[in-house]
Structure formats: structure tokens, C-alpha cells
Coordinates of C-alpha atoms in Angstrom, one line a residue:
X122 CA 7.0 0.2 6.3
X123 CA 10.5 1.7 6.4
X124 CA 12.1 3.7 4.3
X125 CA 16.0 2.8 2.9
X126 CA 18.3 4.6 0.6
X127 CA 21.9 3.8 -0.5
X128 CA 24.4 5.5 -2.5
X129 CA 27.9 4.4 -3.8
X130 CA 29.4 6.3 -6.8
X131 CA 31.4 9.5 -7.6
X132 CA 29.1 12.7 -5.9
X133 CA 28.3 13.6 -2.6
X134 CA 26.2 10.6 -1.2
X135 CA 24.2 12.1 1.7
X136 CA 22.2 15.0 -0.5
X137 CA 21.5 12.2 -2.2
X138 CA 20.2 10.2 0.5
X139 CA 18.0 12.7 2.0
X140 CA 16.1 13.4 -1.2
X141 CA 15.8 9.5 -2.1
X142 CA 14.3 9.6 1.5
X143 CA 12.2 12.6 0.9
X144 CA 10.5 10.2 -2.0
X145 CA 9.5 7.4 0.8
X146 CA 8.1 9.7 3.6
X147 CA 4.7 8.4 2.3
X148 CA 5.7 4.8 3.6
X149 CA 4.9 5.9 7.6
X150 CA 8.0 7.1 10.0
X151 CA 8.9 8.3 13.4
X152 CA 12.9 8.9 13.2
X153 CA 15.4 9.3 10.1
X154 CA 19.1 8.7 9.8
X155 CA 22.0 8.6 7.7
X156 CA 25.7 7.3 7.6
X157 CA 28.2 8.4 5.2
X158 CA 31.6 7.3 5.0
X159 CA 33.7 10.5 5.0
X160 CA 37.5 9.3 4.1
X161 CA 38.7 8.0 7.8
X162 CA 35.4 7.2 9.3
X163 CA 31.7 6.3 9.1
X164 CA 29.6 9.6 10.3
X165 CA 26.5 9.0 11.8
X166 CA 23.9 11.6 12.0
X167 CA 19.9 10.4 13.2
X168 CA 16.9 11.8 14.8
X169 CA 13.5 11.5 16.1
X170 CA 11.0 12.9 14.3
X171 CA 10.3 14.1 10.7
X172 CA 12.9 14.2 7.9
X173 CA 13.3 17.9 7.7
X174 CA 15.1 17.6 11.3
X175 CA 17.9 15.7 9.8
X176 CA 17.9 17.8 6.7
X177 CA 18.6 20.6 9.0
X178 CA 21.1 19.0 11.3
X179 CA 23.3 18.4 8.1
X180 CA 22.2 21.1 6.3
X181 CA 20.8 19.5 3.6
X182 CA 23.5 16.9 3.3
X183 CA 26.3 19.0 2.8
X184 CA 28.1 18.6 5.7
X185 CA 28.6 15.4 5.5
X186 CA 31.5 14.6 2.9
X187 CA 32.0 11.4 1.2
X188 CA 30.8 9.5 -1.7
X189 CA 29.3 6.3 0.3
X190 CA 26.2 6.1 2.2
X191 CA 23.3 4.9 3.8
X192 CA 19.8 6.8 5.2
X193 CA 16.7 5.0 6.8
X194 CA 13.2 6.3 7.9
X195 CA 12.1 4.2 10.7
X196 CA 8.4 3.1 11.6
X197 CA 8.9 1.7 15.3
X198 CA 8.6 -1.8 15.9
X199 CA 11.4 -3.0 18.6
X200 CA 12.0 0.4 20.3
X201 CA 9.9 3.4 21.1
X202 CA 10.8 6.4 19.0
X203 CA 14.2 7.8 19.7
X204 CA 17.5 8.8 18.7
X205 CA 18.9 6.1 20.4
X206 CA 16.6 3.3 18.2
X207 CA 16.9 5.0 15.1
X208 CA 18.6 3.9 12.2
X209 CA 21.4 3.2 11.0
X210 CA 22.8 0.8 13.5
X211 CA 26.3 0.1 13.7
X212 CA 28.5 -2.3 15.8
X213 CA 30.5 -1.1 18.7
X214 CA 33.5 0.6 17.1
X215 CA 31.1 1.8 13.8
X216 CA 33.1 -0.2 11.7
X217 CA 30.1 -2.0 10.1
X218 CA 26.8 0.5 9.7
X219 CA 23.3 -1.5 9.2
X220 CA 19.8 0.0 7.9
X221 CA 17.1 -2.5 8.0
X222 CA 13.3 -2.4 6.9
X223 CA 11.5 -5.7 8.4
X224 CA 11.5 -8.1 11.5
X225 CA 13.8 -10.3 12.9
X226 CA 11.4 -12.7 14.8
X227 CA 14.6 -14.7 16.4
X228 CA 17.0 -11.6 17.7
X229 CA 16.5 -11.9 21.4
X230 CA 17.9 -15.0 20.7
X231 CA 20.6 -13.9 19.0
X232 CA 21.1 -11.0 21.3
X233 CA 21.7 -13.7 24.0
X234 CA 24.0 -15.5 22.2
X235 CA 26.4 -12.1 21.1
X236 CA 25.8 -10.9 25.0
X237 CA 27.7 -14.2 26.0
X238 CA 30.3 -13.4 23.9
X239 CA 30.8 -9.6 25.4
X240 CA 29.0 -7.5 23.2
X241 CA 27.0 -4.7 24.4
X242 CA 23.8 -3.1 23.1
X243 CA 22.4 0.4 23.2
X244 CA 19.3 0.3 21.6
X245 CA 16.0 -1.9 22.1
X246 CA 16.4 -2.3 18.2
X247 CA 16.2 -5.6 16.4
X248 CA 18.4 -4.2 13.6
X249 CA 21.1 -3.6 16.2
X250 CA 21.8 -7.3 16.8
X251 CA 22.1 -8.0 12.9
X252 CA 25.0 -5.1 13.2
X253 CA 26.7 -7.1 16.1
X254 CA 26.0 -10.8 14.2
X255 CA 27.9 -9.0 11.3
X256 CA 31.0 -7.8 13.9
X257 CA 31.1 -12.0 15.0
X258 CA 31.0 -13.4 11.7
X259 CA 33.1 -10.6 10.0
X260 CA 36.7 -12.1 9.0
X261 CA 37.8 -9.4 6.5
X262 CA 35.4 -11.0 3.4
X263 CA 31.8 -8.9 3.6
X264 CA 30.2 -11.7 1.4
X265 CA 30.9 -14.0 3.5
X266 CA 29.9 -12.2 7.0
X267 CA 26.8 -11.6 5.3
X268 CA 25.6 -15.2 4.0
X269 CA 26.6 -16.3 7.4
X270 CA 23.5 -14.1 9.5
X271 CA 21.2 -14.8 6.4
X272 CA 21.6 -18.4 7.8
X273 CA 21.0 -17.8 11.3
X274 CA 18.3 -14.8 11.3
X275 CA 14.6 -15.4 11.1
X276 CA 11.8 -13.4 9.7
X277 CA 12.0 -10.5 7.0
X278 CA 14.6 -7.8 6.3
X279 CA 15.9 -5.7 3.7
X280 CA 19.4 -4.6 4.7
X281 CA 21.9 -2.1 3.5
X282 CA 25.4 -2.4 5.0
X283 CA 28.6 -0.6 4.8
X284 CA 32.0 -2.2 6.1
X285 CA 34.3 0.3 6.7
X286 CA 37.5 -1.9 5.6
X287 CA 35.3 -2.1 2.3
X288 CA 35.0 1.6 1.5
X289 CA 34.3 0.8 -2.3
X290 CA 31.4 -1.5 -1.8
X291 CA 28.1 -1.3 -0.6
X292 CA 26.1 -4.3 0.2
X293 CA 22.4 -4.7 0.1
X294 CA 20.4 -8.2 1.4
X295 CA 16.7 -8.7 0.6
X296 CA 14.0 -11.5 2.5
X297 CA 10.1 -10.9 2.1
X298 CA 11.1 -6.8 2.1
X299 CA 11.0 -4.9 -0.8
X300 CA 14.4 -4.2 -2.6
X301 CA 15.6 -2.2 -5.6
X302 CA 19.2 -1.3 -7.0
X303 CA 19.9 0.6 -10.6
X304 CA 23.4 2.1 -11.9
X305 CA 23.2 5.6 -12.4
X306 CA 25.4 7.8 -14.2
X307 CA 29.0 7.3 -12.2
X308 CA 27.4 5.7 -9.1
X309 CA 24.8 3.1 -7.9
X310 CA 21.8 3.4 -5.7
X311 CA 19.3 1.4 -3.7
X312 CA 15.6 1.5 -2.2
X313 CA 12.9 0.3 -0.8
X314 CA 10.9 1.6 -3.6
X315 CA 11.0 3.7 -6.8
X316 CA 10.1 6.7 -6.5
X317 CA 13.6 7.4 -4.4
X318 CA 15.6 6.7 -7.5
X319 CA 13.5 8.1 -10.4
X320 CA 15.5 11.1 -10.6
X321 CA 19.1 9.2 -11.2
X322 CA 18.0 6.4 -13.5
X323 CA 15.0 4.2 -14.9
X324 CA 16.5 1.3 -15.4
X325 CA 16.2 -0.8 -12.0
X326 CA 16.6 -4.3 -10.6
X327 CA 14.2 -6.5 -8.3
X328 CA 16.0 -8.1 -5.8
X329 CA 14.7 -11.5 -4.7
X330 CA 14.5 -13.1 -2.1
X331 CA 17.8 -14.4 0.1
X332 CA 19.8 -12.6 -2.8
X333 CA 22.6 -10.7 -2.2
X334 CA 24.2 -7.3 -4.2
X335 CA 27.9 -6.0 -3.9
X336 CA 27.6 -2.3 -5.6
X337 CA 30.0 -0.5 -6.5
X338 CA 30.8 2.9 -8.1
X339 CA 31.4 1.2 -11.3
X340 CA 28.2 -1.5 -11.2
X341 CA 26.9 -4.6 -9.4
X342 CA 27.1 -8.2 -8.7
X343 CA 24.6 -10.4 -7.6
X344 CA 25.0 -13.7 -5.0
X345 CA 22.8 -16.5 -4.1
X346 CA 22.8 -17.4 -0.2
X347 CA 25.4 -19.7 -0.6
X348 CA 27.6 -17.0 -2.6
X349 CA 26.9 -18.3 -6.3
X350 CA 27.4 -15.6 -8.5
X351 CA 23.5 -15.1 -10.5
X352 CA 22.6 -13.2 -13.7
X353 CA 20.1 -10.3 -13.2
X354 CA 18.2 -8.3 -15.8
X355 CA 17.3 -4.7 -15.5
X356 CA 13.4 -3.4 -15.7
X357 CA 13.0 -0.2 -17.2
X358 CA 10.2 2.3 -15.7
X359 CA 8.4 4.0 -17.1
X360 CA 6.7 6.6 -15.0
X361 CA 7.0 10.5 -15.1
X362 CA 9.1 11.8 -12.6
X363 CA 7.0 14.3 -12.0
X364 CA 3.9 11.5 -11.0
X365 CA 6.1 11.6 -7.7
X366 CA 5.5 15.5 -7.0
X367 CA 2.8 17.2 -5.7
X368 CA 2.7 19.6 -9.3
X369 CA 1.3 22.6 -7.3
X370 CA -1.6 20.3 -5.0
X371 CA -1.3 21.3 -1.8
X372 CA -1.2 17.4 -1.2
X373 CA -0.5 14.5 -2.8
X374 CA -3.9 13.2 -1.4
X375 CA -5.8 16.2 -3.5
X376 CA -3.5 15.5 -6.5
X377 CA -4.0 11.9 -6.1
X378 CA -7.9 12.3 -6.3
X379 CA -7.8 14.5 -9.2
X380 CA -5.9 11.6 -10.9
X381 CA -8.7 9.5 -10.6
X382 CA -10.1 9.3 -14.1
X383 CA -7.1 9.1 -15.4
X384 CA -6.3 6.1 -13.4
X385 CA -10.0 4.7 -14.1
X386 CA -9.5 5.1 -18.0
X387 CA -5.7 3.7 -17.9
X388 CA -7.0 0.9 -16.0
X389 CA -9.8 -0.1 -18.6
X390 CA -8.7 1.5 -22.1
X391 CA -6.0 -1.2 -22.9
X392 CA -8.3 -3.9 -21.7
X393 CA -11.3 -3.4 -24.5
X394 CA -11.0 -4.2 -28.0
X395 CA -13.6 -4.3 -30.4
X396 CA -16.0 -4.1 -27.8
X397 CA -14.5 -7.4 -25.7
X398 CA -12.7 -7.3 -22.6
X399 CA -9.7 -8.7 -23.3
X400 CA -7.0 -9.3 -20.3
X401 CA -4.4 -11.2 -21.6
X402 CA -2.4 -11.6 -18.6
X403 CA -5.3 -13.5 -16.9
X404 CA -3.7 -16.8 -18.6
X405 CA -6.9 -18.7 -18.6
X406 CA -8.5 -19.8 -21.0
X407 CA -12.3 -19.7 -21.3
X408 CA -13.0 -23.2 -20.5
X409 CA -10.4 -22.4 -17.2
X410 CA -13.1 -19.7 -16.6
X411 CA -15.9 -21.9 -16.5
X412 CA -14.6 -24.2 -14.3
X413 CA -14.3 -21.7 -11.5
X414 CA -16.7 -22.7 -8.7
X415 CA -15.3 -20.4 -5.9
X416 CA -13.1 -16.8 -5.7
X417 CA -11.7 -15.8 -2.9
X418 CA -10.7 -12.4 -2.7
X419 CA -7.5 -11.6 0.0
X420 CA -6.8 -8.1 1.0
X421 CA -6.1 -5.6 3.5
X422 CA -7.7 -2.2 4.6
X423 CA -9.0 -0.2 1.4
X424 CA -8.2 -3.4 -0.9
X425 CA -10.5 -5.6 1.1
X426 CA -13.2 -3.0 0.7
X427 CA -12.6 -3.4 -2.9
X428 CA -12.9 -6.9 -2.5
X429 CA -15.9 -6.5 -1.1
X430 CA -17.8 -4.5 -3.7
X431 CA -16.2 -7.4 -5.9
X432 CA -18.7 -10.0 -4.0
X433 CA -21.8 -8.2 -4.6
X434 CA -20.4 -7.9 -8.7
X435 CA -19.3 -11.3 -9.0
X436 CA -21.9 -13.0 -7.2
X437 CA -24.8 -11.0 -9.1
X438 CA -23.7 -10.8 -12.4
X439 CA -21.2 -14.3 -13.0
X440 CA -22.9 -16.3 -10.1
X441 CA -20.0 -17.3 -8.8
X442 CA -19.7 -17.9 -5.0
X443 CA -17.3 -15.1 -3.6
X444 CA -15.9 -15.1 0.0
X445 CA -13.6 -12.0 1.1
X446 CA -11.0 -12.6 3.6
X447 CA -8.8 -10.3 5.7
X448 CA -5.1 -11.5 4.4
X449 CA -4.2 -11.0 8.2
X450 CA -7.0 -13.9 9.1
X451 CA -6.5 -15.8 5.8
X452 CA -3.8 -18.4 6.5
X453 CA -4.8 -18.7 10.1
X454 CA -7.7 -20.4 9.6
X455 CA -7.2 -23.5 7.4
X456 CA -8.7 -22.0 4.2
X457 CA -10.8 -24.7 2.3
X458 CA -8.8 -24.4 -1.6
X459 CA -8.7 -26.8 -4.7
X460 CA -8.3 -26.5 -8.3
X461 CA -11.7 -24.9 -8.4
X462 CA -10.9 -21.9 -6.6
X463 CA -9.1 -18.6 -7.8
X464 CA -7.9 -17.1 -5.1
X465 CA -7.5 -13.1 -5.9
X466 CA -5.1 -10.9 -4.0
X467 CA -4.8 -7.1 -4.1
X468 CA -2.2 -4.7 -3.2
X469 CA -1.7 -1.2 -3.9
X470 CA 2.0 -1.7 -3.4
X471 CA 2.5 -5.3 -4.2
X472 CA 4.3 -5.9 -1.1
X473 CA 2.0 -6.1 1.7
X474 CA 3.2 -8.6 4.0
X475 CA 0.1 -10.2 5.3
X476 CA -1.1 -10.5 1.4
X477 CA 2.4 -12.1 0.3
X478 CA 1.5 -14.6 2.9
X479 CA -1.9 -15.6 1.6
X480 CA -0.6 -15.9 -1.5
X481 CA 2.2 -18.2 -0.6
X482 CA -0.4 -20.2 1.5
X483 CA -2.8 -20.3 -1.2
X484 CA -0.1 -21.9 -3.8
X485 CA 1.2 -24.5 -1.4
X486 CA -2.5 -25.2 -1.3
X487 CA -2.6 -25.8 -5.1
X488 CA -4.8 -23.1 -5.6
X489 CA -4.4 -20.7 -8.5
X490 CA -3.7 -17.0 -7.7
X491 CA -4.1 -13.6 -9.4
X492 CA -2.7 -10.9 -8.7
X493 CA -3.7 -7.3 -8.7
X494 CA -1.5 -4.7 -7.9
X495 CA -0.2 -1.0 -8.8
X496 CA 3.6 -1.5 -8.7
X497 CA 5.3 -3.4 -11.6
X498 CA 8.0 -5.6 -10.6
X499 CA 6.8 -6.4 -6.9
X500 CA 6.5 -9.1 -4.7
X501 CA 3.1 -9.9 -5.2
X502 CA 3.3 -9.8 -9.0
X503 CA 6.3 -11.6 -9.4
X504 CA 5.0 -14.5 -7.3
X505 CA 1.6 -14.8 -8.2
X506 CA 0.6 -17.0 -10.9
X507 CA -0.8 -14.0 -13.0
X508 CA -1.0 -10.6 -12.3
X509 CA -3.4 -8.0 -13.6
X510 CA -1.7 -4.0 -12.9
X511 CA -4.0 -1.4 -12.1
X512 CA -2.3 1.4 -14.0
X513 CA -2.6 4.5 -11.7
X514 CA 0.7 5.5 -11.0
X515 CA 3.1 6.1 -8.3
X516 CA 0.5 7.0 -5.2
X517 CA 2.4 8.3 -2.5
X518 CA -0.5 9.8 -0.2
X519 CA -0.8 6.7 2.8
X520 CA -4.6 7.1 2.3
X521 CA -5.4 5.7 -0.8
X522 CA -7.5 7.2 -3.8
X523 CA -6.9 6.5 -7.2
X524 CA -5.1 3.3 -6.6
X525 CA -8.6 2.1 -5.0
X526 CA -10.6 3.3 -7.7
X527 CA -8.3 1.6 -10.0
X528 CA -8.6 -1.9 -8.3
X529 CA -12.3 -1.5 -8.5
X530 CA -12.0 -1.2 -12.0
X531 CA -10.2 -4.0 -12.6
X532 CA -12.7 -6.0 -10.5
X533 CA -15.4 -4.8 -12.7
X534 CA -13.6 -5.6 -15.7
X535 CA -12.8 -9.3 -14.4
X536 CA -16.4 -9.8 -13.5
X537 CA -17.8 -8.5 -16.8
X538 CA -15.1 -11.1 -18.1
X539 CA -16.1 -13.8 -16.3
X540 CA -19.8 -13.2 -16.6
X541 CA -19.9 -13.0 -20.5
X542 CA -17.7 -16.4 -21.1
X543 CA -19.7 -18.1 -18.1
X544 CA -22.9 -17.0 -20.4
X545 CA -24.5 -15.2 -17.6
X546 CA -24.0 -11.3 -19.4
X547 CA -25.1 -11.1 -22.9
X548 CA -23.7 -9.4 -25.8
X549 CA -25.9 -6.5 -25.2
X550 CA -25.3 -6.4 -21.6
X551 CA -21.8 -6.4 -21.9
X552 CA -21.9 -3.4 -24.5
X553 CA -24.0 -1.4 -22.3
X554 CA -21.8 -1.9 -19.2
X555 CA -18.8 -0.9 -21.1
X556 CA -20.5 2.3 -22.5
X557 CA -21.2 3.2 -18.8
X558 CA -17.8 2.4 -17.9
X559 CA -16.3 4.4 -20.3
X560 CA -18.7 7.2 -19.1
X561 CA -17.2 7.0 -15.1
X562 CA -13.9 9.2 -16.0
X563 CA -16.1 12.3 -16.8
X564 CA -18.6 11.5 -14.1
X565 CA -15.8 11.0 -11.5
X566 CA -14.3 14.7 -12.9
X567 CA -17.7 16.1 -12.8
X568 CA -17.6 15.3 -9.0
X569 CA -14.6 16.7 -8.0
X570 CA -15.3 19.6 -9.4
X571 CA -17.9 19.9 -6.7
X572 CA -15.4 20.1 -4.1
X573 CA -16.6 23.5 -2.9
X574 CA -19.9 22.1 -1.6
X575 CA -18.7 19.1 0.3
X576 CA -15.9 21.5 2.0
X577 CA -18.5 24.1 3.1
X578 CA -20.7 20.9 4.6
X579 CA -17.3 19.2 6.1
X580 CA -16.1 22.4 8.1
X581 CA -19.4 22.3 9.7
X582 CA -18.3 18.9 11.3
X583 CA -14.5 19.3 12.4
X584 CA -15.2 19.0 16.3
X585 CA -17.1 15.9 15.2
X586 CA -16.7 12.8 17.9
X587 CA -18.0 9.9 16.3
X588 CA -19.3 9.3 13.0
X589 CA -21.3 6.6 11.1
X590 CA -21.8 5.5 7.7
X591 CA -24.4 2.5 6.3
X592 CA -25.8 1.2 3.7
X593 CA -26.7 -2.0 2.2
X594 CA -25.8 -4.6 0.1
X595 CA -22.8 -3.0 -2.1
X596 CA -23.7 0.5 -0.6
X597 CA -22.1 -1.1 2.7
X598 CA -18.9 -1.5 0.7
X599 CA -18.9 1.9 0.2
X600 CA -19.4 3.0 3.6
X601 CA -16.8 0.8 5.0
X602 CA -14.3 2.6 2.4
X603 CA -15.6 5.9 3.4
X604 CA -15.4 5.3 6.9
X605 CA -12.1 4.3 6.9
X606 CA -10.5 7.3 4.8
X607 CA -12.6 9.6 7.7
X608 CA -10.9 7.9 10.5
X609 CA -7.4 7.4 8.9
X610 CA -6.3 11.3 8.1
X611 CA -9.1 13.3 10.3
X612 CA -8.4 10.8 13.5
X613 CA -12.3 11.3 14.1
X614 CA -13.6 7.9 15.7
X615 CA -16.1 6.3 12.6
X616 CA -17.4 3.2 11.6
X617 CA -19.6 1.7 9.3
X618 CA -22.4 -0.5 9.7
X619 CA -25.0 -2.4 7.6
X620 CA -28.1 -0.3 8.1
X621 CA -29.8 -3.5 9.0
X622 CA -27.4 -4.3 11.6
X623 CA -28.4 -0.2 13.4
X624 CA -31.5 -1.8 15.2
X625 CA -29.4 -4.7 16.8
X626 CA -27.3 -2.4 19.2
X627 CA -25.2 0.6 17.5
X628 CA -28.3 2.4 17.4
X629 CA -27.9 3.0 21.3
X630 CA -24.8 5.4 20.4
X631 CA -26.7 7.4 18.2
X632 CA -27.7 11.1 19.8
X633 CA -28.1 14.6 19.5
X634 CA -26.2 16.1 16.7
X635 CA -24.1 12.7 15.9
X636 CA -23.1 12.7 11.8
X637 CA -24.8 9.5 10.1
X638 CA -23.4 9.3 6.6
X639 CA -26.0 6.9 4.2
X640 CA -25.3 5.7 1.4
X641 CA -27.8 4.5 -1.0
X642 CA -27.3 3.8 -5.0
X643 CA -29.3 0.8 -4.9
X644 CA -33.1 1.2 -6.4
X645 CA -34.3 -1.8 -4.9
X646 CA -32.8 -0.9 -1.5
X647 CA -33.8 2.6 -1.7
X648 CA -36.8 2.4 0.5
X649 CA -35.1 -0.2 3.4
X650 CA -32.5 2.6 3.6
X651 CA -35.0 5.4 4.2
X652 CA -36.6 3.7 6.7
X653 CA -33.0 3.4 8.2
X654 CA -32.3 7.0 7.9
X655 CA -35.6 7.7 9.4
X656 CA -34.6 5.8 12.7
X657 CA -31.3 7.4 13.2
X658 CA -32.9 10.7 12.4
X659 CA -35.5 10.7 15.2
X660 CA -33.0 9.9 17.7
X661 CA -31.5 13.4 17.2
X662 CA -28.8 12.4 14.2
X663 CA -27.9 14.6 11.5
X664 CA -28.2 12.7 8.4
X665 CA -26.1 12.9 5.3
X666 CA -26.7 10.7 2.2
X667 CA -25.1 10.0 -1.1
X668 CA -27.4 8.8 -3.9
X669 CA -28.2 8.6 -7.5
X670 CA -29.9 11.6 -9.4
X671 CA -33.6 11.1 -9.5
X672 CA -33.8 9.8 -6.4
X673 CA -35.3 12.8 -4.8
X674 CA -37.1 10.9 -2.1
X675 CA -34.3 10.4 0.0
X676 CA -34.4 14.4 1.0
X677 CA -37.6 13.5 3.4
X678 CA -35.2 11.4 5.4
X679 CA -31.8 13.3 5.1
X680 CA -30.6 16.6 6.1
X681 CA -27.8 17.1 3.5
X682 CA -27.6 15.1 0.0
X683 CA -25.0 14.6 -2.9
X684 CA -26.2 13.6 -5.8
X685 CA -24.0 11.0 -8.2
X686 CA -24.7 10.4 -11.7
X687 CA -26.7 7.4 -13.0
X688 CA -24.5 4.6 -14.0
X689 CA -24.6 0.7 -14.1
X690 CA -25.8 -0.2 -10.7
X691 CA -22.5 -2.1 -10.3
X692 CA -20.3 0.5 -10.7
X693 CA -22.0 2.9 -8.7
X694 CA -19.1 2.4 -6.0
X695 CA -16.9 4.6 -8.1
X696 CA -18.8 7.6 -8.0
X697 CA -20.1 7.6 -4.6
X698 CA -16.8 6.9 -3.0
X699 CA -15.7 10.2 -4.7
X700 CA -17.5 12.8 -2.1
X701 CA -16.6 10.8 0.8
X702 CA -12.9 10.9 0.0
X703 CA -13.6 14.5 -0.7
X704 CA -15.2 15.1 2.7
X705 CA -12.6 13.2 4.7
X706 CA -10.2 15.3 3.1
X707 CA -11.7 18.9 3.8
X708 CA -11.9 17.1 7.9
X709 CA -8.8 16.8 7.7
X710 CA -7.5 19.8 6.5
X711 CA -10.0 21.9 9.1
X712 CA -8.7 19.8 12.1
X713 CA -4.8 20.6 11.0
X714 CA -4.0 17.0 10.3
X715 CA -1.1 15.9 7.8
X716 CA -3.1 14.1 5.5
X717 CA -0.3 12.9 3.4
X718 CA 1.2 10.8 6.2
X719 CA -0.9 10.1 9.5
X720 CA 0.1 9.3 12.6
X721 CA 1.4 5.6 13.0
X722 CA 0.3 4.3 9.5
X723 CA 2.7 3.4 6.6
X724 CA 1.7 3.4 3.0
X725 CA 3.5 -0.1 2.5
X726 CA 2.5 -2.6 5.7
X727 CA 5.8 -4.8 5.0
X728 CA 5.7 -6.5 8.4
X729 CA 2.7 -9.0 9.9

């Protein structure tokens, strides 16, 4: 979750550190800090709160001289948010300074050992243990000390380390938490994620598990945990640097919502050739596709909601049984996997800890794993048997919009491909679906341009305390995502229910004025859904409906109706989610919330 930046070179480090950390704010944090070697000592400045506070304390970094430094934005795990618990953490005489992303699971055991040797601790963090442990093993050789602590620490970590005795070197280490490095003009830089380095280099090296990098102004050397040198190749990043900037929009989330037509197009266009779906990265022959007996979709949050949508599509279109699992539960329930099972793991960042753990468990049990990710070179992309990228570009806002839409497209393409190969979808049926898919970007853009009506409606519900989303079938999956968007950025309590379950308890919560958002895009379920809407409306609910053009019958059961264009019944999620995203956004704006960085949340959840 935390953001890490480090720099060594011929430029002043502090402004670069602050700039890099600003590009990682989307990851979620509660405090920030930087450490810079000024030629005589390592100066540490850190503070609770937003990066702006740290920038003001250091005058934008100008008050901290020195060309070697590390920086950090912290999301609290061990110890409450405070100046003391903020990173960087140091040993007693500040000769060793550490920033850390991850969790050291055996830190209490290590802490007790160090206390027996006279070490005193001032923070509540597991990271301070790392600094003192390095001090304990350091005998003049930084690489040796680093490898020794790696053999003794359990858990996940990405580390940036400065040794005062070696001011010409910056060390970085990675285990189960993302870390990249790159060489700039006259220096070297490290970070948790690509946006932090785009201004300085386009060629980055992804550090693998249990690898160490020694960085200097001239270049980088890579080592295994046994101090053996290794060769690494850089990956060129093609992202437009402006894609990681707001570009005139008030918020990243709004900008990214308006980028959804492009994200959808970029995800499907390269995979449609001469009227056929070609997914080269799938790496499966037609015969292998026909042998699939079961698909397990494993993900967290919005990615899991995309997975729930795919269940209806794979089963309805390709006639393959699909189970959808939350990644945080998957490996603890002893899942049944075999060589006839395809496991699809979905993650925007490709670094989600629970999803990555599920991937590894699936491979251990002999299943084939396909990763659907948005970040090239991420851990899931590297460790899955095959990877299908969602070409959404960098997504900065914590609440996903365009990456979710791109995930849906990737899943649609897979389901259509499998259905066609298995003889469940005719050539004519495939052609019709591809035509409908190609129309989606323009339809999404049209819905986005209707934002003023949705904004006016949202302004009526700024004081809402509870909102319920209901739907049946694939509309239930849409409802789950709509509900999540509202709760995570507006802090309004919101729940999504399969509409048929209302009468089994939930309807008791409906009272005068309660807002109920009903999604009904599946024609065969219109009558059932209208019946459920009437049930809540007669009990005082105000009903907002999202339905397909032409379904005017819904107006007799709803107080406010949003129409979406007609499309294939399996693609309606891509359209119905747009007004729900806009509704959540404008509710959040009206309530004065931090839309891009909601409290307590992080973009990339790299701890369990």
C-alpha cells in the first residue's frame, strides 16, 4: 500500500523524492517522510497527514541539501498514524535509515531478541525492527547485512536503505511487495510504482522476490539473497506521462471515468482480427479450451464484481461452470482444483497480496492460471501461466472506474472466444456480439455526457444515511459495484442485494425516504424486478431505476429513471455502471469528500 521513492545521483534528492511521492498518493497513506544524506549526516523529516505538510516543512525539498535520499508515504499497519511511527525509521544513531512497504510477520520475535542485546525502540512499527536488525548485523559491508536480515525476516517487504558509511550507494530489496528501479540522466531512482519515475526514466527494472539492488549515480548492480550477481533487463514504459496527471479535470476519478471509452477500445481492438477474437497471450490451443471443465475467478473488490459478471456470461454463453471467490478467502477453504480447472485472477495493480497468494496456491495445486491485470511487469503478470492485459493506462484514483470497465471487456472477449471454440456460439452470433462491442465506447461516451441530470439528482441525496442497490442475475453484479463505488468515496452506508432476497429480511430496513437503486437490464427479469421495486416503494422508498431504452413500463414503479442504450444482454454492465459511477462521484463531491483518496483506503493492497 505504502509509497516508496529513492534517488541517488547528481541532482538534489529531496525535490525528486517529494515529486515521486506525489505520484504515489493514490496508494493511500496517513503520514509521509523523507531522509537525505547532506554530506555529514542523514537528515530525517516526517509528519502525520498529507504530503503537503511535509512539502511545507521542507520548502518543497529545497531546505534539504544532498543528492542521496529515500522517501515514504505510510498506511498504518503497526502503530497508529503519528510523526514517530511515520517512515523513514532509523537505528539509534541514524547511521542506517529504512523505508518499508509490507508487514514483517515475526517482528515481535526479532524485537525481543534485539531488546536483549540492548536495543531501544521509540516507535510501534515493525519497520524500526528492520533498522535495528541491520545495525546488529552491519560490520562494514551493507550487502552482507542486507542478506542476513532477509534470511531472518518473515513476511512481505520492499525496502529502501541508506547506510551513512556508504554515501555513494542506495540499497533496495523486495519480497512480495512491488519495487522498480531505473537509471536516469546522471542518477538512479527506485519506487513502488511506475508513475513515480515516468518524469525521470522510461526504462525500468522490476525487482523479483528476494533480489537486492545496489544503486549508484552511475548504475545498478543486482544480487540474489546469497550475494550472487545477476543480470536484469529493463522494460520500456510507453505510458504518456500526461496520463498520470489530471489534465484539467477536477479529480483523477472524473478524468478516468471519461477515459473509459478509450480504455474499452484499447482493450478489445487489438484482439479482433478479420471478424475473429485472437488472444495470443492466452497461450491455449482450441483443444485445451475445449477440455476446460470449470473456471474459478479469484479477485478482490471491484475486480471480484467483474468476476461475478463473468460468471453469468461464461455459463450462459460458453456453458462452462464458473465459481467466483474472494481472494482473501480462496486459499483458506481448501479449494478443489485439477488440470481441468482454469483459474482466472483479476487485479488492476497486479500486486494485490491476497490475489497473488491465491495465484500461487492455484499453481501449487496444479491448476492453470490466467492473470488479467493492468500493470505490465507486475507480480501477477510475471507469475501467472499467461497474462491478458487491460490496456486502461495508469489509474490513479483509489476507486476504480476505467480499469474495471476494461476488465469487463477482457472477460467478455474470453467468454466469447471460449463459446465460439466450443461450438456454443455461431459465426453469426459472434459477429453480432462483436458489432455490439464495437458500439460500446460511443454509448459509454453518450452516458457520460448526461452527467448534469445525474448531478442534479445526486444533490438531493447528500444527506442520505443508507442506500440499497438491488438487481437480479447480471444486474446483481452491477448493483454490487454501484454500491461499492458509493460507499467507498462518499462514506454513505450502502448495500447491494439480489432483489429476490429482499423479503428474507432486508425489506425491514426500508423506511420513508430510503433511496433504493434498482438495476434492470435483463428483459426476462423485468417483471420480477418491477415487482420488487413496488414492494419497496409501497414501504416508503424512493426508487431510482437504471434500465434499457424502451422499457418504459418501469416508470410506473420508479420515481427516477436512467435509460441506457440497447446492447447485447451480456454487455449491459458496461453501460449500466456509468450512471452509478457518476452518481457516487457527485454525491461524494457534494459531501466534500476526498474523491481520489478516500479515508482508510489504498489503491494497491499489498498486505493481507
